[in-house]
Amino acid sequence: MVWTAPTALVFAGLAVLLIAMTVWGRISPPVARRGFLRIETDRGDRLYIGLISAAVVLAGWIAITDLSMWLALGCALLVAVAIGIWG
């Protein structure tokens, strides 16, 4: 893999996200609940599922269409946020 500035930003963003979730978990322990995913998940579970789902959306976008990746990023973020809030 070529380490470009965008690649470094993605991994730095993931590191910041994990650190923020750790701090948030220390301040307010996560509580499991059931959403539209029909399984009990807490914040960390929904974050993980959302990140994996966003990756699937991005990979599927590349496989199916030649449209702008900015649109794919927007769709992937919508999927991840929806899972995070209502999942």
PDB file of C-alpha atoms in Angstrom:
ATOM      1  CA  MET A   1       0.000   0.000   0.000  1.00  0.00           C
ATOM      2  CA  VAL A   2       1.257   3.452  -0.836  1.00  0.00           C
ATOM      3  CA  TRP A   3       1.259   5.774   2.170  1.00  0.00           C
ATOM      4  CA  THR A   4      -0.174   8.983   0.810  1.00  0.00           C
ATOM      5  CA  ALA A   5      -1.574  11.900   2.758  1.00  0.00           C
ATOM      6  CA  PRO A   6      -5.211  10.710   2.371  1.00  0.00           C
ATOM      7  CA  THR A   7      -4.246   7.225   3.579  1.00  0.00           C
ATOM      8  CA  ALA A   8      -2.495   8.670   6.609  1.00  0.00           C
ATOM      9  CA  LEU A   9      -5.527  10.873   7.333  1.00  0.00           C
ATOM     10  CA  VAL A  10      -7.866   7.861   7.276  1.00  0.00           C
ATOM     11  CA  PHE A  11      -5.734   5.934   9.756  1.00  0.00           C
ATOM     12  CA  ALA A  12      -5.235   9.004  11.942  1.00  0.00           C
ATOM     13  CA  GLY A  13      -8.998   9.569  11.906  1.00  0.00           C
ATOM     14  CA  LEU A  14      -9.597   5.972  12.977  1.00  0.00           C
ATOM     15  CA  ALA A  15      -7.087   6.372  15.808  1.00  0.00           C
ATOM     16  CA  VAL A  16      -8.788   9.572  17.000  1.00  0.00           C
ATOM     17  CA  LEU A  17     -12.185   7.862  16.770  1.00  0.00           C
ATOM     18  CA  LEU A  18     -11.015   4.917  18.874  1.00  0.00           C
ATOM     19  CA  ILE A  19      -9.433   7.215  21.466  1.00  0.00           C
ATOM     20  CA  ALA A  20     -12.621   9.300  21.642  1.00  0.00           C
ATOM     21  CA  MET A  21     -14.752   6.165  22.079  1.00  0.00           C
ATOM     22  CA  THR A  22     -12.441   4.973  24.857  1.00  0.00           C
ATOM     23  CA  VAL A  23     -12.711   8.279  26.712  1.00  0.00           C
ATOM     24  CA  TRP A  24     -16.491   8.365  26.192  1.00  0.00           C
ATOM     25  CA  GLY A  25     -16.719   4.788  27.507  1.00  0.00           C
ATOM     26  CA  ARG A  26     -14.813   5.780  30.655  1.00  0.00           C
ATOM     27  CA  ILE A  27     -17.035   8.806  31.263  1.00  0.00           C
ATOM     28  CA  SER A  28     -20.331   7.088  30.442  1.00  0.00           C
ATOM     29  CA  PRO A  29     -20.249   3.277  30.268  1.00  0.00           C
ATOM     30  CA  PRO A  30     -22.071   1.924  27.200  1.00  0.00           C
ATOM     31  CA  VAL A  31     -25.455   0.276  27.573  1.00  0.00           C
ATOM     32  CA  ALA A  32     -26.578  -2.505  25.231  1.00  0.00           C
ATOM     33  CA  ARG A  33     -29.855  -1.962  23.397  1.00  0.00           C
ATOM     34  CA  ARG A  34     -31.772  -3.397  20.464  1.00  0.00           C
ATOM     35  CA  GLY A  35     -32.280  -1.363  17.324  1.00  0.00           C
ATOM     36  CA  PHE A  36     -33.136  -2.182  13.729  1.00  0.00           C
ATOM     37  CA  LEU A  37     -30.206  -4.626  13.602  1.00  0.00           C
ATOM     38  CA  ARG A  38     -32.269  -6.955  15.872  1.00  0.00           C
ATOM     39  CA  ILE A  39     -29.295  -7.792  18.071  1.00  0.00           C
ATOM     40  CA  GLU A  40     -28.178  -6.226  21.329  1.00  0.00           C
ATOM     41  CA  THR A  41     -25.372  -3.796  20.596  1.00  0.00           C
ATOM     42  CA  ASP A  42     -23.585  -1.077  22.507  1.00  0.00           C
ATOM     43  CA  ARG A  43     -21.811   1.974  21.084  1.00  0.00           C
ATOM     44  CA  GLY A  44     -18.620   0.100  20.260  1.00  0.00           C
ATOM     45  CA  ASP A  45     -20.467  -2.697  18.475  1.00  0.00           C
ATOM     46  CA  ARG A  46     -22.431  -0.219  16.382  1.00  0.00           C
ATOM     47  CA  LEU A  47     -19.229   1.690  15.554  1.00  0.00           C
ATOM     48  CA  TYR A  48     -17.552  -1.508  14.361  1.00  0.00           C
ATOM     49  CA  ILE A  49     -20.590  -2.623  12.341  1.00  0.00           C
ATOM     50  CA  GLY A  50     -20.912   0.885  10.889  1.00  0.00           C
ATOM     51  CA  LEU A  51     -17.259   0.993   9.811  1.00  0.00           C
ATOM     52  CA  ILE A  52     -17.479  -2.439   8.179  1.00  0.00           C
ATOM     53  CA  SER A  53     -20.738  -1.466   6.450  1.00  0.00           C
ATOM     54  CA  ALA A  54     -19.173   1.754   5.165  1.00  0.00           C
ATOM     55  CA  ALA A  55     -16.264  -0.242   3.752  1.00  0.00           C
ATOM     56  CA  VAL A  56     -18.709  -2.588   1.993  1.00  0.00           C
ATOM     57  CA  VAL A  57     -20.586   0.394   0.528  1.00  0.00           C
ATOM     58  CA  LEU A  58     -17.328   1.911  -0.750  1.00  0.00           C
ATOM     59  CA  ALA A  59     -16.094  -1.384  -2.232  1.00  0.00           C
ATOM     60  CA  GLY A  60     -19.477  -2.036  -3.825  1.00  0.00           C
ATOM     61  CA  TRP A  61     -19.506   1.460  -5.273  1.00  0.00           C
ATOM     62  CA  ILE A  62     -16.129   0.875  -6.899  1.00  0.00           C
ATOM     63  CA  ALA A  63     -17.304  -2.472  -8.288  1.00  0.00           C
ATOM     64  CA  ILE A  64     -20.622  -1.236  -9.665  1.00  0.00           C
ATOM     65  CA  THR A  65     -20.252   2.337 -10.882  1.00  0.00           C
ATOM     66  CA  ASP A  66     -17.803   4.921 -12.182  1.00  0.00           C
ATOM     67  CA  LEU A  67     -19.501   7.824 -10.428  1.00  0.00           C
ATOM     68  CA  SER A  68     -17.613  10.137  -8.085  1.00  0.00           C
ATOM     69  CA  MET A  69     -16.146   8.647  -4.942  1.00  0.00           C
ATOM     70  CA  TRP A  70     -17.388  11.708  -3.048  1.00  0.00           C
ATOM     71  CA  LEU A  71     -20.927  10.400  -3.578  1.00  0.00           C
ATOM     72  CA  ALA A  72     -19.803   7.008  -2.328  1.00  0.00           C
ATOM     73  CA  LEU A  73     -18.259   8.611   0.736  1.00  0.00           C
ATOM     74  CA  GLY A  74     -21.506  10.442   1.434  1.00  0.00           C
ATOM     75  CA  CYS A  75     -23.511   7.211   1.139  1.00  0.00           C
ATOM     76  CA  ALA A  76     -21.033   5.336   3.327  1.00  0.00           C
ATOM     77  CA  LEU A  77     -21.185   8.030   6.009  1.00  0.00           C
ATOM     78  CA  LEU A  78     -24.993   7.985   5.939  1.00  0.00           C
ATOM     79  CA  VAL A  79     -24.982   4.199   6.413  1.00  0.00           C
ATOM     80  CA  ALA A  80     -22.467   4.404   9.282  1.00  0.00           C
ATOM     81  CA  VAL A  81     -24.356   7.222  11.028  1.00  0.00           C
ATOM     82  CA  ALA A  82     -27.711   5.436  10.638  1.00  0.00           C
ATOM     83  CA  ILE A  83     -26.252   2.288  12.188  1.00  0.00           C
ATOM     84  CA  GLY A  84     -24.653   4.320  14.960  1.00  0.00           C
ATOM     85  CA  ILE A  85     -27.871   6.106  15.870  1.00  0.00           C
ATOM     86  CA  TRP A  86     -30.633   3.569  15.211  1.00  0.00           C
ATOM     87  CA  GLY A  87     -28.753   0.263  14.900  1.00  0.00           C
TER      88      GLY A  87
END
